XYZ file of C-alpha atoms in Angstrom:
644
model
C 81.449 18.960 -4.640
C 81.851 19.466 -8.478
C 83.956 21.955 -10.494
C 86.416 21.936 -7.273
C 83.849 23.393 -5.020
C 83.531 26.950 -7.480
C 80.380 28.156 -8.411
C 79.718 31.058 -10.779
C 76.874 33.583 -9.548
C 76.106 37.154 -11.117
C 74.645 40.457 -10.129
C 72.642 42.490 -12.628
C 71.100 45.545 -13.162
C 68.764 46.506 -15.660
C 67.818 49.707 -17.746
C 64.087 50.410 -16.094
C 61.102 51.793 -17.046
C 59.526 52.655 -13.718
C 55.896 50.846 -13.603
C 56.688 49.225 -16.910
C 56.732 45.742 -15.813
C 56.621 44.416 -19.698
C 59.587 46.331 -20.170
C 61.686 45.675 -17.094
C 60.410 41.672 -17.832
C 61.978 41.568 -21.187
C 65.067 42.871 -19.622
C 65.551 40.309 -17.322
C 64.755 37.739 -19.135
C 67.541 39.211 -21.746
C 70.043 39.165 -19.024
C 68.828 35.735 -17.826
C 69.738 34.264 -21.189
C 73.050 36.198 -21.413
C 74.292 34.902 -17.532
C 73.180 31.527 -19.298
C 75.296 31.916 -22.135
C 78.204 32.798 -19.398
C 77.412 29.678 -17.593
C 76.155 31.396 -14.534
C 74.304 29.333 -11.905
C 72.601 32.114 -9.868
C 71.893 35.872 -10.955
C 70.471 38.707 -8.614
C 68.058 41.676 -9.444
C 67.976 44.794 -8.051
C 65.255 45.506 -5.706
C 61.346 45.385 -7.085
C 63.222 44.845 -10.703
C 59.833 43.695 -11.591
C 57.722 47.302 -11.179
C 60.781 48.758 -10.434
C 61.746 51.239 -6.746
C 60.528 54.450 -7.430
C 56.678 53.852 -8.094
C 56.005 55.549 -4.890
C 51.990 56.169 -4.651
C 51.587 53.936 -7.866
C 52.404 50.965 -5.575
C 48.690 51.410 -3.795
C 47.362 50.412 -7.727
C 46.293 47.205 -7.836
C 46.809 47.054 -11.962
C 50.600 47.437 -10.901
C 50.597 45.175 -7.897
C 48.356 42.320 -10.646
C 50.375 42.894 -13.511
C 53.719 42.047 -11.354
C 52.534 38.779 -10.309
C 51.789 38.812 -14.434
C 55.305 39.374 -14.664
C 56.728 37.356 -12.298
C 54.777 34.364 -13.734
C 56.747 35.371 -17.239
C 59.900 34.987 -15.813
C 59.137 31.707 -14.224
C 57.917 30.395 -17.531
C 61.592 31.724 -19.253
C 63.685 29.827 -17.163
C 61.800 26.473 -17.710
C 64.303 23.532 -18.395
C 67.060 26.335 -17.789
C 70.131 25.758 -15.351
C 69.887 28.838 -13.839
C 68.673 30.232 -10.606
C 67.367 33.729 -10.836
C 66.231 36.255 -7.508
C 63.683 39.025 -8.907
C 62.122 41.652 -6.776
C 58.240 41.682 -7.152
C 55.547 43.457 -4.983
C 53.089 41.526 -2.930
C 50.382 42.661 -1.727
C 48.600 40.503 1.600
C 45.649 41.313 3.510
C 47.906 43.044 6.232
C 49.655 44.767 4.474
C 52.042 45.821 0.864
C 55.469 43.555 1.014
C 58.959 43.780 -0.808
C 59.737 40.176 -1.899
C 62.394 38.385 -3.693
C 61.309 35.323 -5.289
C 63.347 32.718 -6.164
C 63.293 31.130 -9.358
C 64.563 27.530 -10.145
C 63.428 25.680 -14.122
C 60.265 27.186 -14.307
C 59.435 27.035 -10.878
C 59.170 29.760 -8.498
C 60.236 27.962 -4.547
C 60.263 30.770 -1.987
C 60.202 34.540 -1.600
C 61.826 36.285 1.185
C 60.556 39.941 2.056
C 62.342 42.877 3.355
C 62.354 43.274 6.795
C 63.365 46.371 8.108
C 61.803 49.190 5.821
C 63.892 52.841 5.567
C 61.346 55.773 6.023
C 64.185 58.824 6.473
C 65.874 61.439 4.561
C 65.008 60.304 0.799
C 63.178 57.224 1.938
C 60.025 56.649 2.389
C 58.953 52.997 2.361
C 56.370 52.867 5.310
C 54.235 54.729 3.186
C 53.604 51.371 0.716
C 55.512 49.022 2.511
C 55.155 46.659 5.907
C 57.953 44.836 7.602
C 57.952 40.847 6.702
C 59.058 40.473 10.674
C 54.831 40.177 11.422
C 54.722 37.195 8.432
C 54.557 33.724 9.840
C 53.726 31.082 7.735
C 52.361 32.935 5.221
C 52.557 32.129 1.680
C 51.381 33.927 -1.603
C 49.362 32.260 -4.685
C 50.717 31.854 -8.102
C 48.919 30.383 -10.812
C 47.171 28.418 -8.451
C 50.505 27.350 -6.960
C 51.349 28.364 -3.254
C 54.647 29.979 -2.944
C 56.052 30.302 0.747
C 57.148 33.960 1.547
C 59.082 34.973 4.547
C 62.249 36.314 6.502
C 63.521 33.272 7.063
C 63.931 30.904 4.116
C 66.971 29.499 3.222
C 67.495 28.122 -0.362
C 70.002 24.673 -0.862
C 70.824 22.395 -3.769
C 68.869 19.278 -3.357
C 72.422 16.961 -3.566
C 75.597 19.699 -3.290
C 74.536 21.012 0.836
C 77.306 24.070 -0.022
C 75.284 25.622 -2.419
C 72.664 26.827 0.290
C 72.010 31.160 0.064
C 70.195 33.306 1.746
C 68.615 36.741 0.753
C 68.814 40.055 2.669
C 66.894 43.112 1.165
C 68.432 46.369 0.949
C 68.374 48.295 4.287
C 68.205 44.855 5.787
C 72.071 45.047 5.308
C 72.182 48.820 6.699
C 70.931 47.315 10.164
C 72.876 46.981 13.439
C 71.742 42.703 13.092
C 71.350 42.035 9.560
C 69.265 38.745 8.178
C 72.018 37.343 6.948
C 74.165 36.217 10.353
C 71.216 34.332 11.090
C 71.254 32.668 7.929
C 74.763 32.045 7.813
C 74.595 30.609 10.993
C 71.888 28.534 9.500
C 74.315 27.585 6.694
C 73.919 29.833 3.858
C 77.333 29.915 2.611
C 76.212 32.538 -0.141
C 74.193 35.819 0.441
C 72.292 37.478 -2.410
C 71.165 41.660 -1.641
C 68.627 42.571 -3.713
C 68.941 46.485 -3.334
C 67.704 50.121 -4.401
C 70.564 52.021 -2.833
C 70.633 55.393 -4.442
C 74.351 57.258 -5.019
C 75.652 59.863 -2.804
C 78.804 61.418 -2.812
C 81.439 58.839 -1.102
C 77.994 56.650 -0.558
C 79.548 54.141 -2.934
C 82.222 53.610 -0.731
C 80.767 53.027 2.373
C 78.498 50.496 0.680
C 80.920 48.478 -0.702
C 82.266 48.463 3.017
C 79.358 47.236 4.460
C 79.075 44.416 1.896
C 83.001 43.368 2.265
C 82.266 43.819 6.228
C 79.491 41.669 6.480
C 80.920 39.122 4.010
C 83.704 38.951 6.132
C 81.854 39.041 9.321
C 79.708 35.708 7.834
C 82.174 34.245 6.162
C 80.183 34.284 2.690
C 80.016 34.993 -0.652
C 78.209 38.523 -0.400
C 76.223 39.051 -3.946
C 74.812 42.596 -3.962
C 72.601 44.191 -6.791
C 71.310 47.362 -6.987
C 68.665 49.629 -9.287
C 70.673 51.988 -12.080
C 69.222 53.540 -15.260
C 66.228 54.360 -15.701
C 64.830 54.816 -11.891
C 63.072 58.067 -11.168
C 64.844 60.762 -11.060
C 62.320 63.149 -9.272
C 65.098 63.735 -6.172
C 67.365 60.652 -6.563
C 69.836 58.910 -8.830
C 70.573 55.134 -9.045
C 73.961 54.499 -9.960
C 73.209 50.304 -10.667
C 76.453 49.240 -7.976
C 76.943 45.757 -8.710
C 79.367 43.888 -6.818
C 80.433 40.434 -5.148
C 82.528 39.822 -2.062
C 83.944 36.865 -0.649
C 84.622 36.538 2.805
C 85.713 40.384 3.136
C 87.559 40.532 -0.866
C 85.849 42.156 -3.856
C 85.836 39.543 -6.461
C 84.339 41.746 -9.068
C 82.482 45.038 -9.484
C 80.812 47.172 -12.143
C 81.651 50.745 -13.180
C 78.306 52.693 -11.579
C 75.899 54.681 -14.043
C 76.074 53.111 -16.933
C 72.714 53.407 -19.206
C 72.802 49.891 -20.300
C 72.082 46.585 -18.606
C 74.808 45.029 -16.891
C 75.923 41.623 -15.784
C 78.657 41.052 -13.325
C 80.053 37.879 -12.607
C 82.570 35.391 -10.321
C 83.248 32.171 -9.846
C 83.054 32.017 -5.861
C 84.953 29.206 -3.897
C 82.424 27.562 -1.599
C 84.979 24.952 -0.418
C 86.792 27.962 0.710
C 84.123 29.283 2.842
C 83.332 25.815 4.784
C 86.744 25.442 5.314
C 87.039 28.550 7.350
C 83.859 28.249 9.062
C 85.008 24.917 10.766
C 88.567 26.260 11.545
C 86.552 28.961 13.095
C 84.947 26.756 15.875
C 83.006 29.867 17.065
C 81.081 30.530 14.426
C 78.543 27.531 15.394
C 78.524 28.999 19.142
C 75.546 31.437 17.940
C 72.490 29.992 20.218
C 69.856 29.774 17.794
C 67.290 28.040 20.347
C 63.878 29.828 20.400
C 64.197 31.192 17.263
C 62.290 30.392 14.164
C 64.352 27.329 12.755
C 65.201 28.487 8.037
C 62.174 27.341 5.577
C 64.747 24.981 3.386
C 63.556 25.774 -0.206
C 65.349 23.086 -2.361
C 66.280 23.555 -5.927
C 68.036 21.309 -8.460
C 70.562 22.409 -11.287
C 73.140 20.619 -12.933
C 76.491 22.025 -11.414
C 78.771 22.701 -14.106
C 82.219 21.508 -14.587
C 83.961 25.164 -15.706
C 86.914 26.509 -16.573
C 87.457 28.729 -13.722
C 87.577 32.341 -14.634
C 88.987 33.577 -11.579
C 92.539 35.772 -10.702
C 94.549 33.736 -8.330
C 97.263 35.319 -6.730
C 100.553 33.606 -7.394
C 101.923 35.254 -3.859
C 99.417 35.044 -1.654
C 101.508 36.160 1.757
C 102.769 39.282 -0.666
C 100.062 41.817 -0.957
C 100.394 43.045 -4.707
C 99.265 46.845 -4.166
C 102.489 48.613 -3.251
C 101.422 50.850 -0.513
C 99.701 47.441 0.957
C 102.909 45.678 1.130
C 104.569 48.896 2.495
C 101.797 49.047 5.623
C 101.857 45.122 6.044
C 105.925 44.967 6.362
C 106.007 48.351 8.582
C 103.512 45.850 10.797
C 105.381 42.996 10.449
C 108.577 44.267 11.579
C 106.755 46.077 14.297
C 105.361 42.717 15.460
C 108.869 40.623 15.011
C 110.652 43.860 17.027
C 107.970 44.131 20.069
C 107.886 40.233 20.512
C 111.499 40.354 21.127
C 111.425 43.265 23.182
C 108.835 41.595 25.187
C 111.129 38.558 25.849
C 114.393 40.383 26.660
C 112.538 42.953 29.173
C 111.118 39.389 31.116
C 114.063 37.725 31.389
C 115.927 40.769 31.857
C 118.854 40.271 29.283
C 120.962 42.750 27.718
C 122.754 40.623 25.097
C 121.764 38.635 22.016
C 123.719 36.282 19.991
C 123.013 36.109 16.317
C 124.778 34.386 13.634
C 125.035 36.320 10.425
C 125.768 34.730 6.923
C 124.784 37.464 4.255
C 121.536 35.742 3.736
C 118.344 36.596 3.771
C 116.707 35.201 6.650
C 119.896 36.182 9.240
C 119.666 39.722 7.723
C 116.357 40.567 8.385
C 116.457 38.428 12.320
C 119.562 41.120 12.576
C 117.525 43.739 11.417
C 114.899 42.918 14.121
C 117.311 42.917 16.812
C 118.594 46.377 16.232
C 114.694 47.736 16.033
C 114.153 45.863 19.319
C 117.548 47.566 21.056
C 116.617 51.272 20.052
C 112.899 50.534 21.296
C 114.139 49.516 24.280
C 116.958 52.256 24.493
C 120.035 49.705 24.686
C 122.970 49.742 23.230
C 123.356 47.442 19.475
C 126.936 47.179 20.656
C 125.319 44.062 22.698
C 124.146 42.423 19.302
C 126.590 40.406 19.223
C 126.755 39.053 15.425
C 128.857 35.830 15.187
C 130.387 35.127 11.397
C 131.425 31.390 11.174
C 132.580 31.318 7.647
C 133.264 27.466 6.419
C 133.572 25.379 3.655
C 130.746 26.491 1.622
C 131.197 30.588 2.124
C 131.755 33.055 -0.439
C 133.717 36.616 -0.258
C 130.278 37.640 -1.496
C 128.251 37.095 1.598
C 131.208 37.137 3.729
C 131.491 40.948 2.919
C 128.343 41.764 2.954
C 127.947 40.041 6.427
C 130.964 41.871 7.552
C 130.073 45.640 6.373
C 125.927 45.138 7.813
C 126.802 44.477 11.173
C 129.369 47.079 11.504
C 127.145 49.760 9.187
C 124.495 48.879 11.854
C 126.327 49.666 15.025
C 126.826 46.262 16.059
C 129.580 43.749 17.751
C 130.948 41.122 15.154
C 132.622 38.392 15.787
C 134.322 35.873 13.473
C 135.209 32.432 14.204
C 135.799 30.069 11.961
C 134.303 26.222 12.085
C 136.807 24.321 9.623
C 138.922 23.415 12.311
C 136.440 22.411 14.582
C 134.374 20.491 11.935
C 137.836 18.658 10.851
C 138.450 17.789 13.966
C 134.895 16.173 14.599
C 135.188 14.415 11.153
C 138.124 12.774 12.614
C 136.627 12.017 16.001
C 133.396 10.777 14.052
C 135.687 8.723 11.109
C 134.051 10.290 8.504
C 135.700 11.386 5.121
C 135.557 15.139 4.332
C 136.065 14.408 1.061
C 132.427 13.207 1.179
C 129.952 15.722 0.804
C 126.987 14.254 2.437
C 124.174 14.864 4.689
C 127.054 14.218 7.942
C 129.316 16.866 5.675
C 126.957 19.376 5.987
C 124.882 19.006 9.621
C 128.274 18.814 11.157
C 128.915 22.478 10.016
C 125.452 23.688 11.137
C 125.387 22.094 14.443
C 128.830 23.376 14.870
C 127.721 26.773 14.110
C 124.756 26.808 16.516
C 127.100 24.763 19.461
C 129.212 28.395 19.102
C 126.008 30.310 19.119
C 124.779 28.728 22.592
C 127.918 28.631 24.002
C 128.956 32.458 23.270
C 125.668 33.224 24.562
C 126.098 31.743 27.640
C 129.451 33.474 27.865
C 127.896 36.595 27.643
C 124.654 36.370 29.455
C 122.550 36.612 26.325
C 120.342 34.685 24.243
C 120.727 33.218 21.032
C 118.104 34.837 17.807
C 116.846 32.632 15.678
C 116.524 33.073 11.775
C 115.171 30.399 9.990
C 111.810 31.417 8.130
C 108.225 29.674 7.744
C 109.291 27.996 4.440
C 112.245 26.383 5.590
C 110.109 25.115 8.139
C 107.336 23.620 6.022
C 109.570 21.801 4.307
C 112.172 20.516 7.506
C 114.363 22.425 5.784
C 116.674 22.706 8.786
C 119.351 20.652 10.853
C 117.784 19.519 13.369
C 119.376 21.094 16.650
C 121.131 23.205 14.256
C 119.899 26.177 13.034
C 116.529 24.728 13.837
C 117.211 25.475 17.614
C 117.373 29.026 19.033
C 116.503 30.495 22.183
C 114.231 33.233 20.191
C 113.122 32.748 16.331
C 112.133 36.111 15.346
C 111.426 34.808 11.758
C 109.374 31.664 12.139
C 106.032 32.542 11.103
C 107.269 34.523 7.920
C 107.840 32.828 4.637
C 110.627 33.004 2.428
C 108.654 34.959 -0.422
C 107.771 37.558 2.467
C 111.272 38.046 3.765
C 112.942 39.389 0.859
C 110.097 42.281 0.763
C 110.987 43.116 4.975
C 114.716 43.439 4.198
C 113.867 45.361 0.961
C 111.248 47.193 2.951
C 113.693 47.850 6.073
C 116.766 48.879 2.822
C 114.106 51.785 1.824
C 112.835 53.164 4.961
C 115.379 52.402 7.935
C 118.582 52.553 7.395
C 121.170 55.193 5.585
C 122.458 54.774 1.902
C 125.485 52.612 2.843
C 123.442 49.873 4.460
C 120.764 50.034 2.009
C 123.579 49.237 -0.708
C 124.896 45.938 1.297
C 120.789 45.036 1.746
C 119.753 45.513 -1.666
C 122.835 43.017 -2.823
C 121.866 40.194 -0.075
C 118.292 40.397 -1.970
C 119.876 39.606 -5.331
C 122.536 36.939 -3.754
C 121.152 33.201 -4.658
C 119.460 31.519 -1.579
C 121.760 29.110 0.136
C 123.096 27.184 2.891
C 126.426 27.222 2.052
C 127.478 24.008 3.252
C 129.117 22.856 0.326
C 132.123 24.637 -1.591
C 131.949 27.013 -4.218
C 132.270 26.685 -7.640
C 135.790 27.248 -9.564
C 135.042 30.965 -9.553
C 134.693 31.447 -5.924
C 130.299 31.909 -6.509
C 127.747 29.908 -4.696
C 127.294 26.307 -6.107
C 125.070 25.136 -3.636
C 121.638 26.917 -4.680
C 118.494 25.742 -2.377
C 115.801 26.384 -5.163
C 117.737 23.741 -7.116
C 116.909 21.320 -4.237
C 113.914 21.605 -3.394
C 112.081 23.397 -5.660
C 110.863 27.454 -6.178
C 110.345 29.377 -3.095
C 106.937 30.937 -4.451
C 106.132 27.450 -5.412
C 106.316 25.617 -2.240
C 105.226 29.078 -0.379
C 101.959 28.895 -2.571
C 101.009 25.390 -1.730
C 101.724 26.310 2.006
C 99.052 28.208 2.085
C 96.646 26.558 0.619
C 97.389 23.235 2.559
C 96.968 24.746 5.973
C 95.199 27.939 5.617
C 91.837 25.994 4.272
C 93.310 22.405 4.428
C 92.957 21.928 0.120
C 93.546 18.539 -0.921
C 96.315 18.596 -3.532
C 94.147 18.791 -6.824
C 92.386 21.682 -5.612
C 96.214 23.136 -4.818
C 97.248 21.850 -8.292
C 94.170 23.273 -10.031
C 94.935 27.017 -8.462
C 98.926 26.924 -8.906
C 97.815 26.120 -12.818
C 96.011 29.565 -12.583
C 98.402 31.231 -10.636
C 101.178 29.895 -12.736
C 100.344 29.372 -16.253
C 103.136 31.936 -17.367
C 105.847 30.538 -15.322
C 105.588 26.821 -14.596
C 104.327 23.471 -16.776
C 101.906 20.830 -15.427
C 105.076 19.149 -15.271
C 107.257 21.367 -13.195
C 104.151 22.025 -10.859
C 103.604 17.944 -10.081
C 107.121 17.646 -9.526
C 107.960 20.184 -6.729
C 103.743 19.865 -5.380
C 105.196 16.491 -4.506
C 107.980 17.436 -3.016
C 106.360 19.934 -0.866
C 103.549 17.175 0.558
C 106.601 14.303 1.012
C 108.841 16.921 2.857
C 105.494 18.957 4.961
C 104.446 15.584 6.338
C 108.123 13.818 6.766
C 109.318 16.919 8.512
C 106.735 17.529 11.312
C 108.773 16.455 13.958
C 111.306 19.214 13.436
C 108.470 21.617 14.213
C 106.874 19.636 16.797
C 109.700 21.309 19.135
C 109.984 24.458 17.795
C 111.521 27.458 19.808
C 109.498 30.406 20.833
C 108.634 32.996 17.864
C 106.025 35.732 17.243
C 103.361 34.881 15.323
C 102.408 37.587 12.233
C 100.340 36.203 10.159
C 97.053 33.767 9.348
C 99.366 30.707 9.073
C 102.322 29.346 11.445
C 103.886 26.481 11.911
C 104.578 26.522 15.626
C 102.588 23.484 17.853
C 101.899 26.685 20.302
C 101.136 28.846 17.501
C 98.839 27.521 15.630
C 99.729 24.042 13.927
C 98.947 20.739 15.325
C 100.507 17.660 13.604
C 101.212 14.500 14.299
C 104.973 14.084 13.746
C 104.156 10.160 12.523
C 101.181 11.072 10.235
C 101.000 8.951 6.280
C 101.456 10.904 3.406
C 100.421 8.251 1.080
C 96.923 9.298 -0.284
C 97.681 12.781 -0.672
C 100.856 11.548 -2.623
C 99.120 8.651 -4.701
C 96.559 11.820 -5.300
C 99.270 13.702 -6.941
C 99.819 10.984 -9.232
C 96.910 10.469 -10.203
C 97.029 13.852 -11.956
């Protein structure tokens, strides 16, 4: 699909002159031009835009229901050779009956109109009174300058050559409903959903409406589009506010400030590929029997899709939720998740003990923290965490202290052994030089340290915690039977970017001011290994970011790659937006490399991953959620990289 599967649509609302259908003509054709001149594809109306909502009686004169048509006819003949689809609501009258229709509008040519089926007639409303329910149309069509234009419930509207641009149109109180329109036409395919509407404000009304339109474009998996009538609607017992807004799959993209007296245009560039990508992760969401049922009128339409610069925020963190109080809620929940999923194991197997080595790290701080959650849920004693130091050749004072002061702050057992002796003696048994600071160097000291995990364990009747994170594991950045093995990884869907926020989250809310202090330093200390010695003053030489790239780099392209499968210029393109204070096009080919080599080299380390709790939309676990071929090529999506 082009422009990287975006598309840029727009909601509008106009200043109306009720039964003025010059007026309210000339104003959408004004905003037609200016979504042109902002390059947007598709713009919504409110709600009979045309004659405008509140004619009331005035809606049984046929010089208003004519001159519509009139005006409908105008706008068709305004968007001639234009690359712009436009949705305009427009009474029609039949012989059965008055209907609210929204035609759509394609170069000059007007393809389908799909009326309003479920018609409001309580408190302010009263639509029965002019209006009948499209559900008793059936083939029925409507004639325009000679020209038959089908009308109905059920029309769907697709791009004659790009199959994702395919919408559907719900009217109004259609969207109130218990079944709304638009999960039939999603099922159908509509990966877009336009609302014509007339909602009037109420106090707190604005909220619940833009709930139902962030519910339902969640619930379809859509780009939800929703325009409604503002200035210049009656004001005999009602006010419009003009709510403009557009959701994708349950997120605002954009929304207008309400009760404004001027014409507005609101835009975003929605991301179709995103949409079909989660509608076939989620095999479900074909399951919908649509047997019996009247099969969508396909309306087809052809504009030139254009190649844009896409004007859209993209979050450079996208496990990290941005709004403060967010992050507080989704860390209280994550640590809540991590705690009970241990809990959960120790009660089954009944064991009283766990085994933990502890580094001054992140990733063992916060599988430490877990632990002592899961102990006072449980009412047992933290004296049976049993934290294991194993300082070697690559630990500082720094995180030996601050190892050192947690565990005891926290109530816990420690335990210090030291691997250099073991490790020199292997190095002997093995022939290998210690002078050479290679791959054997530093596995040696990591398998050591988890052979002194399992063993103590065993000693003591425990099991051994895991605490390697999500990122380490996309990248098979772990020994293998090393700290990749555990008995427990409390960690292992969380990525790196994620953990720093639970420790800092746990350092504010859980524990007293002298842990805090010791967790607020392991934050700022450099992520590491340390497997190889320090520098000549004693500080961490052996920095993992310098290895393999930025954390918030390789944690961003995670979740593009397997959260909607992206191929690696769409993940380039987005980490350009993301990143376009931070990182070059340089900088961002280099470690986007890196991150596909290692994901696809590294599978097999995950392919026999330890038990973990899974906390959020991605993991990595072949139980959890990931399924990989440990032996798959990474060739094209690297040669796609270079082609850059």
């Amino acid at each position: 699909m082009l422009n990287n599967g975006f598309l840029r649509i727009g909601t509008a609302t106009i200043r109306t002159k009720v039964a003025d259908t010059t007026h309210n003509t000339s104003q959408i054709v004004a905003i037609i031009e200016k979504a042109l001149l902002q390059d947007v594809q598709i713009v919504v109306f409110p709600e009979l835009s045309i004659s405008g909502y509140t004619c009331n009686d005035l809606f049984h004169q046929q010089h208003l229901l004519d001159h519509s048509l009139i005006a409908l006819d105008e706008i068709r003949k305004a968007t001639e050779n234009k690359d712009i689809v436009t949705i305009v609501g427009c009474p029609v009258p039949l012989t059965n009956g008055l209907f609210n229709v929204a035609f759509v509008i394609s170069k000059g040519t007007i393809i389908g109109g799909t009326v309003k089926q479920f018609i409001p007639n309580y408190s302010e409303f009263y639509e029965k009174r002019w209006f009948a329910s499209g559900k008793q149309l059936i083939d029925e069509y409507v004639v325009i300058q000679g020209k038959q234009i089908p009308i109905g419930t059920d029309l769907l509207y697709q791009h004659q050559y790009h199959k994702d641009i395919c919408f559907g149109i719900e009217i109004c109180e259609d969207l109130w409903t218990p079944q709304p329109p638009s999960n039939t036409l999603a099922q159908s395919g509509a990966l877009m959903i336009f609302n014509p509407s007339a909602s009037n404000d109420l106090v707190g009304k604005s909220s619940y409406r833009r709930t139902l339109v962030n519910s339902q474009s969640a619930r379809t998996v859509t780009a939800y589009a929703y325009a409604s009538a503002g200035y210049g609607e009656s004001t005999t017992d009602v006010v419009f506010g003009g709510h403009c807004m557009i959701s994708e799959n349950g997120v605002i993209l954009s929304e207008n400030k309400r009760f404004q007296l001027n014409a507005q245009l609101t835009t975003a560039d929605v991301d179709l590929e995103r949409l079909a990508a989660d509608r076939r992760k989620l095999v479900t969401y074909g399951d919908l029997n649509l047997t019996g049922q009247n099969q969508p009128i396909r309306c087809t339409f052809d504009i030139e899709v254009k190649h844009l610069e896409i004007n859209r925020y993209v979050d450079p963190h996208p496990f990290v939720p941005s709004n403060l109080q967010k992050r507080s809620e989704r860390c209280e929940e994550i640590f809540s998740i991590q705690a009970q999923g241990l809990a959960t194991r120790l009660e089954h197997i009944s064991c009283k003990s766990v085994v933990i080595g502890i580094s001054g790290g992140l990733d063992s701080t916060l599988a430490l923290l877990v632990c002592t959650k899961t102990f006072d849920l449980l009412g047992m004693d933290r004296k049976n965490i049993i934290a294991i130091t194993m300082p070697g050749y690559g630990t500082t004072d720094r995180t030996y202290t601050n190892a050192c002061t947690l565990v005891n702050d926290l109530g816990c057992t420690l335990h210090e052994i030291n691997i250099k002796a073991a490790c020199e003696q292997h190095f002997l048994d093995i022939g290998h030089d210690p002078s050479i600071h290679n791959i054997t160097y530093e596995n040696t000291q990591a398998r050591e340290r988890t052979q002194i995990l399992m063993n103590y364990a065993n000693k003591v009747g425990g099991i051994v915690i895991g605490t390697g994170d999500l990122s380490e594991l996309a990248l098979g950045w772990a020994t293998y039977n090393g700290d990749h093995m555990s008995m427990y990884a409390v960690n292992t869907s969380i990525p790196k970017t994620l953990v720093r926020y639970l420790v800092q989250w746990v350092a504010e809310h859980q524990v007293d001011a002298a842990s805090k202090g010791v967790l607020l330093d392991i934050i700022d200390t450099p992520v590491s290994p340390e497997l190889l010695p320090p520098d000549e003053h004693g500080n961490i030489e052996q920095k993992t970011e310098d290895l393999v790239g930025p954390y918030e780099l390789h944690d961003f392209f995670l979740y593009y790659c397997v959260r909607f499968g992206f191929s690696p210029k769409k993940i380039y393109l987005l980490a350009q937006i993301a990143f376009k204070d931070s990182y070059d096009e340089v900088i961002l080919k280099k470690w986007l490399t890196t991150f596909f080599r290692r994901f696809f080299s590294q599978q097999f380390k995950r392919s026999c991953l330890p038990d973990g709790p899974k906390v959020g939309s991605i993991n990595l676990s072949p139980r959890g959620d990931w399924r990989m071929p440990s032996d798959a090529v990474s060739k094209s999506w690297l040669k796609e990289i270079e082609s850059l």
